[in-house]
Amino acid sequence: MPGVELLGGRERELCATSRLHPAHYLALKDMMLRDCARHGTISRQEARTFFRLDASRSLRLYDLWVQLGWVSAPATQKKAASGGAGEAGTAASAAARAASEDGDFEETI
């Protein structure tokens, strides 16, 4: 496929599994990185509707770029992702934030 030599290994894999041509992928990546540079962060919700792709493809792209450090997720989203899954993780994160705001707890990452 033309343009595949411009991609890293994880990007190649993502293009293959998402059925994206490398040139199209690179155009999408450029758009997202420019928007992130302009606005600072992009939330997962914003990423779902950023492109005219189905939500699952958009989120796969977004997740890869966040993992690689190319796109910044909002701080609350990063904490939720590292705080655990489901309601238990959310409740624990909320309790930690509340304790931190009271000055009783200092969160370390």
PDB file of C-alpha atoms in Angstrom, residues 6-69:
ATOM      1  CA  LEU A   6       5.745   6.551   6.563  1.00  0.00           C
ATOM      2  CA  LEU A   7       3.965   4.776   9.437  1.00  0.00           C
ATOM      3  CA  GLY A   8       5.272   3.220  12.616  1.00  0.00           C
ATOM      4  CA  GLY A   9       4.484  -0.373  13.536  1.00  0.00           C
ATOM      5  CA  ARG A  10       1.468   0.397  15.713  1.00  0.00           C
ATOM      6  CA  GLU A  11       0.132   2.807  13.109  1.00  0.00           C
ATOM      7  CA  ARG A  12       0.457   0.153  10.391  1.00  0.00           C
ATOM      8  CA  GLU A  13      -1.402  -2.334  12.550  1.00  0.00           C
ATOM      9  CA  LEU A  14      -4.146   0.179  13.288  1.00  0.00           C
ATOM     10  CA  CYS A  15      -4.549   1.021   9.588  1.00  0.00           C
ATOM     11  CA  ALA A  16      -4.794  -2.664   8.724  1.00  0.00           C
ATOM     12  CA  THR A  17      -7.364  -3.472  11.419  1.00  0.00           C
ATOM     13  CA  SER A  18      -9.389  -0.290  10.791  1.00  0.00           C
ATOM     14  CA  ARG A  19      -9.138  -0.619   7.007  1.00  0.00           C
ATOM     15  CA  LEU A  20      -7.689   2.858   6.531  1.00  0.00           C
ATOM     16  CA  HIS A  21      -5.336   3.788   3.714  1.00  0.00           C
ATOM     17  CA  PRO A  22      -2.068   5.249   5.062  1.00  0.00           C
ATOM     18  CA  ALA A  23      -2.604   8.550   3.216  1.00  0.00           C
ATOM     19  CA  HIS A  24      -6.077   8.902   4.745  1.00  0.00           C
ATOM     20  CA  TYR A  25      -4.737   7.986   8.194  1.00  0.00           C
ATOM     21  CA  LEU A  26      -1.958  10.587   7.905  1.00  0.00           C
ATOM     22  CA  ALA A  27      -4.485  13.273   6.904  1.00  0.00           C
ATOM     23  CA  LEU A  28      -6.652  12.405   9.922  1.00  0.00           C
ATOM     24  CA  LYS A  29      -3.613  12.435  12.192  1.00  0.00           C
ATOM     25  CA  ASP A  30      -2.554  15.838  10.867  1.00  0.00           C
ATOM     26  CA  MET A  31      -6.035  17.282  11.498  1.00  0.00           C
ATOM     27  CA  MET A  32      -6.159  15.947  15.055  1.00  0.00           C
ATOM     28  CA  LEU A  33      -2.631  17.071  15.956  1.00  0.00           C
ATOM     29  CA  ARG A  34      -3.286  20.566  14.612  1.00  0.00           C
ATOM     30  CA  ASP A  35      -6.513  20.830  16.605  1.00  0.00           C
ATOM     31  CA  CYS A  36      -4.772  19.567  19.732  1.00  0.00           C
ATOM     32  CA  ALA A  37      -1.986  22.137  19.270  1.00  0.00           C
ATOM     33  CA  ARG A  38      -4.612  24.864  18.850  1.00  0.00           C
ATOM     34  CA  HIS A  39      -6.846  23.907  21.801  1.00  0.00           C
ATOM     35  CA  GLY A  40      -4.449  22.076  24.115  1.00  0.00           C
ATOM     36  CA  THR A  41      -6.529  18.983  24.804  1.00  0.00           C
ATOM     37  CA  ILE A  42      -9.168  16.891  23.100  1.00  0.00           C
ATOM     38  CA  SER A  43     -11.645  14.813  25.079  1.00  0.00           C
ATOM     39  CA  ARG A  44     -12.677  11.321  24.146  1.00  0.00           C
ATOM     40  CA  GLN A  45     -16.209  12.602  23.483  1.00  0.00           C
ATOM     41  CA  GLU A  46     -14.889  15.249  21.086  1.00  0.00           C
ATOM     42  CA  ALA A  47     -12.776  12.625  19.328  1.00  0.00           C
ATOM     43  CA  ARG A  48     -15.836  10.449  18.666  1.00  0.00           C
ATOM     44  CA  THR A  49     -17.338  13.117  16.410  1.00  0.00           C
ATOM     45  CA  PHE A  50     -14.162  14.820  15.192  1.00  0.00           C
ATOM     46  CA  PHE A  51     -13.961  12.850  11.937  1.00  0.00           C
ATOM     47  CA  ARG A  52     -16.628  11.599   9.600  1.00  0.00           C
ATOM     48  CA  LEU A  53     -15.869   8.041  10.635  1.00  0.00           C
ATOM     49  CA  ASP A  54     -17.791   5.660  12.804  1.00  0.00           C
ATOM     50  CA  ALA A  55     -17.194   6.266  16.496  1.00  0.00           C
ATOM     51  CA  SER A  56     -15.230   3.068  17.098  1.00  0.00           C
ATOM     52  CA  ARG A  57     -12.645   3.920  14.423  1.00  0.00           C
ATOM     53  CA  SER A  58     -12.318   7.477  15.668  1.00  0.00           C
ATOM     54  CA  LEU A  59     -11.777   6.278  19.219  1.00  0.00           C
ATOM     55  CA  ARG A  60      -9.173   3.703  18.150  1.00  0.00           C
ATOM     56  CA  LEU A  61      -7.224   6.476  16.449  1.00  0.00           C
ATOM     57  CA  TYR A  62      -7.611   8.777  19.449  1.00  0.00           C
ATOM     58  CA  ASP A  63      -6.588   6.110  21.962  1.00  0.00           C
ATOM     59  CA  LEU A  64      -3.424   5.306  20.012  1.00  0.00           C
ATOM     60  CA  TRP A  65      -2.443   8.958  19.735  1.00  0.00           C
ATOM     61  CA  VAL A  66      -3.035   9.519  23.460  1.00  0.00           C
ATOM     62  CA  GLN A  67      -0.951   6.414  24.314  1.00  0.00           C
ATOM     63  CA  LEU A  68       1.864   7.655  22.086  1.00  0.00           C
ATOM     64  CA  GLY A  69       1.677  11.109  23.706  1.00  0.00           C
TER      65      GLY A  69
END
